[in-house]
């Protein structure tokens, strides 16, 4: 008890140094919490963007299509017949179905040409799965049968296009012959997903099927599920397909977002490195503090030893002091972190300063918002205290191990 | 049996390749209740001898017995326990803990050895502070006390645990003569009332005046041992 009392009282000595050490720890905590919040926010937004604007929760494709899907082939497509439709019915947790035909096209505005991803879809069913329609900044969505298209804002800027302009999509049919799709621009979208904004042209599914000569076939069927049903719906779908011998397979969005998930794993490793740096800062601060305190209090340590204090008792005084600094620094850091994270959650971080995030494989545009990760606060605070405690042991033992005669006479 | 016994105690310091003898074979016996002063010129070995007696240092040769027990071969932890229960120290620079009050500085020493109730400990501490003339100053921190008052706190800290021996290294060196005299009188009073053995290392003639025994140290040897 006396060691605790003395250790805590010692916090009032060398106030400036103790405050600086605590503030260094606080700053390290603050920086870590902010990074953690942003990284988690980036992960959450990336995953949401992929699910809401790119893949849906689940994608159903022909078994042989999956491996080749990046090439956007017109082989091994899904034929939308009664068997397939029945396989998708009455599945608990399934909330939306959207067939899509994805194809390679060149967008021509009469002057320039741009390679893009053509996406044929049924707008009514598409909105059951995707939120793209909510990001219309000009015009409106088309209907099936209309020779109209929706493009991303960046594509529109790049190709100098606006609503009611006509564009031609140069495509190759299933038989590898050339064909064109002439459409009027019905709407322009500006989503949070860069791929949609700059490289995709949406056209009615029936128009695309006709131009590509694929009959009633689609590249994939995107599925939306209620939260928590992803695994069970995927399993049920695959069971249904197997039972009907349909050569179809359901894949979770995670399997088509491997790059982003790999980036997310790298992000976790990055956070680990930041955590190490934070801890190192804390350790160096505490060790420095204890060593300086011990040097200043050499005669006092000598007196304690003369009075018969054991080394461990002297060590515990320094440990209490170091832990106190860790607690103060941790509390200030968590408080500053809470303010910073709160700001990031509410106002976000403008990515325009950071350049085009797609260059780094991150499917986010405009603003990146932080997320609350309360476990990071408690984890860091507890870890900070433990580290402060542990990092003080060696210098405190060094101080307590001094020869009492040399310490008393400060030799 | 003498309270303290030194037999042929030698202390040699190694300074690089040179061996410097600080004590060259001290034989000394101190009885309970003595008020002894060790004096001599600088470098004569006074502080080294005090360190041997106080179990802060161990001799290179010879033996030190406290209360009949050999202490010169003990480990550092065992020596700490001997100091804790048997020896009180008064330093020239007081060596008080600046963040503790006068009361807490004294309480600190008693907490190490006394397992009685807090109330009993408090009573002992307050009584000791009163004995050294610090009643009413218990809540003051060292920076709020004069040099003489600080040394009184150090005396109270040394005496509160009722040690067998109190060792004082130049206790009046940082005090003016009037304050020094007051501090010595307190120690004389404690010696008489409690029967505590005091051993001083000093140049101060005032302490020598009050001493019952004078040990003159010269070149690491006792050159004279005068009892009064």
PDB file of C-alpha atoms in Angstrom, chain A residues 1-2 5-6 9-10 12-13 299-300 302-311 313 403-405 408-409 411, chain B residues 47 51 56-57 76-77 80-81 83-84 89 91 95 97-100 104 107-109 111-112 141 157 161 169:
ATOM      1  CA  UNK A   1       0.000   0.000   0.000  1.00  0.00           C
ATOM      2  CA  UNK A   2       2.804   2.390   0.869  1.00  0.00           C
ATOM      3  CA  UNK A   5       0.914   5.785  -2.201  1.00  0.00           C
ATOM      4  CA  UNK A   6       4.532   6.788  -2.820  1.00  0.00           C
ATOM      5  CA  UNK A   9       2.741  10.852  -5.113  1.00  0.00           C
ATOM      6  CA  UNK A  10       5.852  10.601  -7.262  1.00  0.00           C
ATOM      7  CA  UNK A  12       3.515  14.932  -8.964  1.00  0.00           C
ATOM      8  CA  UNK A  13       7.306  15.217  -9.220  1.00  0.00           C
ATOM      9  CA  UNK A 299      20.180   9.394  -2.939  1.00  0.00           C
ATOM     10  CA  UNK A 300      16.559   8.689  -2.144  1.00  0.00           C
ATOM     11  CA  UNK A 302      20.059   4.835  -1.213  1.00  0.00           C
ATOM     12  CA  UNK A 303      18.066   6.056   1.790  1.00  0.00           C
ATOM     13  CA  UNK A 304      15.308   3.532   1.068  1.00  0.00           C
ATOM     14  CA  UNK A 305      17.856   0.754   0.923  1.00  0.00           C
ATOM     15  CA  UNK A 306      19.509   1.987   4.122  1.00  0.00           C
ATOM     16  CA  UNK A 307      16.127   1.853   5.818  1.00  0.00           C
ATOM     17  CA  UNK A 308      15.871  -1.775   4.796  1.00  0.00           C
ATOM     18  CA  UNK A 309      13.560  -1.660   1.801  1.00  0.00           C
ATOM     19  CA  UNK A 310      13.962  -4.722  -0.373  1.00  0.00           C
ATOM     20  CA  UNK A 311      14.729  -4.308  -4.057  1.00  0.00           C
ATOM     21  CA  UNK A 313       9.670  -2.959  -2.810  1.00  0.00           C
ATOM     22  CA  UNK A 403      24.807  -0.293  -4.345  1.00  0.00           C
ATOM     23  CA  UNK A 404      23.354   1.462  -1.272  1.00  0.00           C
ATOM     24  CA  UNK A 405      26.634   3.173  -0.384  1.00  0.00           C
ATOM     25  CA  UNK A 408      23.529   7.416  -0.711  1.00  0.00           C
ATOM     26  CA  UNK A 409      26.694   9.315  -1.515  1.00  0.00           C
ATOM     27  CA  UNK A 411      29.042   8.270  -6.422  1.00  0.00           C
TER      28      UNK A 411
ATOM     29  CA  UNK B  47      32.309   6.867   6.504  1.00  0.00           C
ATOM     30  CA  UNK B  51      28.970   1.792   6.394  1.00  0.00           C
ATOM     31  CA  UNK B  56      25.495  -1.059   4.025  1.00  0.00           C
ATOM     32  CA  UNK B  57      28.832  -2.502   3.016  1.00  0.00           C
ATOM     33  CA  UNK B  76      22.146  -8.055   0.227  1.00  0.00           C
ATOM     34  CA  UNK B  77      18.559  -9.094   1.006  1.00  0.00           C
ATOM     35  CA  UNK B  80      18.447  -5.205   4.159  1.00  0.00           C
ATOM     36  CA  UNK B  81      16.469  -7.099   6.785  1.00  0.00           C
ATOM     37  CA  UNK B  83      19.064  -2.752   8.617  1.00  0.00           C
ATOM     38  CA  UNK B  84      15.271  -2.705   8.572  1.00  0.00           C
ATOM     39  CA  UNK B  89      20.263   6.228   9.753  1.00  0.00           C
ATOM     40  CA  UNK B  91      22.242  11.541   6.825  1.00  0.00           C
ATOM     41  CA  UNK B  95      17.403  12.360   2.475  1.00  0.00           C
ATOM     42  CA  UNK B  97      11.184  12.017   0.439  1.00  0.00           C
ATOM     43  CA  UNK B  98      10.027  15.390  -0.910  1.00  0.00           C
ATOM     44  CA  UNK B  99       6.516  14.275  -1.911  1.00  0.00           C
ATOM     45  CA  UNK B 100       5.703  13.013   1.570  1.00  0.00           C
ATOM     46  CA  UNK B 104       4.532  10.354   6.168  1.00  0.00           C
ATOM     47  CA  UNK B 107       5.489   6.714   8.981  1.00  0.00           C
ATOM     48  CA  UNK B 108       7.381   5.272   5.996  1.00  0.00           C
ATOM     49  CA  UNK B 109      10.080   3.826   8.310  1.00  0.00           C
ATOM     50  CA  UNK B 111       5.479   0.765   8.086  1.00  0.00           C
ATOM     51  CA  UNK B 112       8.401  -1.380   7.036  1.00  0.00           C
ATOM     52  CA  UNK B 141       6.458  18.731   3.223  1.00  0.00           C
ATOM     53  CA  UNK B 157      12.409   8.586  11.116  1.00  0.00           C
ATOM     54  CA  UNK B 161      11.238   1.974  14.750  1.00  0.00           C
ATOM     55  CA  UNK B 169      26.978  10.663   9.252  1.00  0.00           C
TER      56      UNK B 169
END
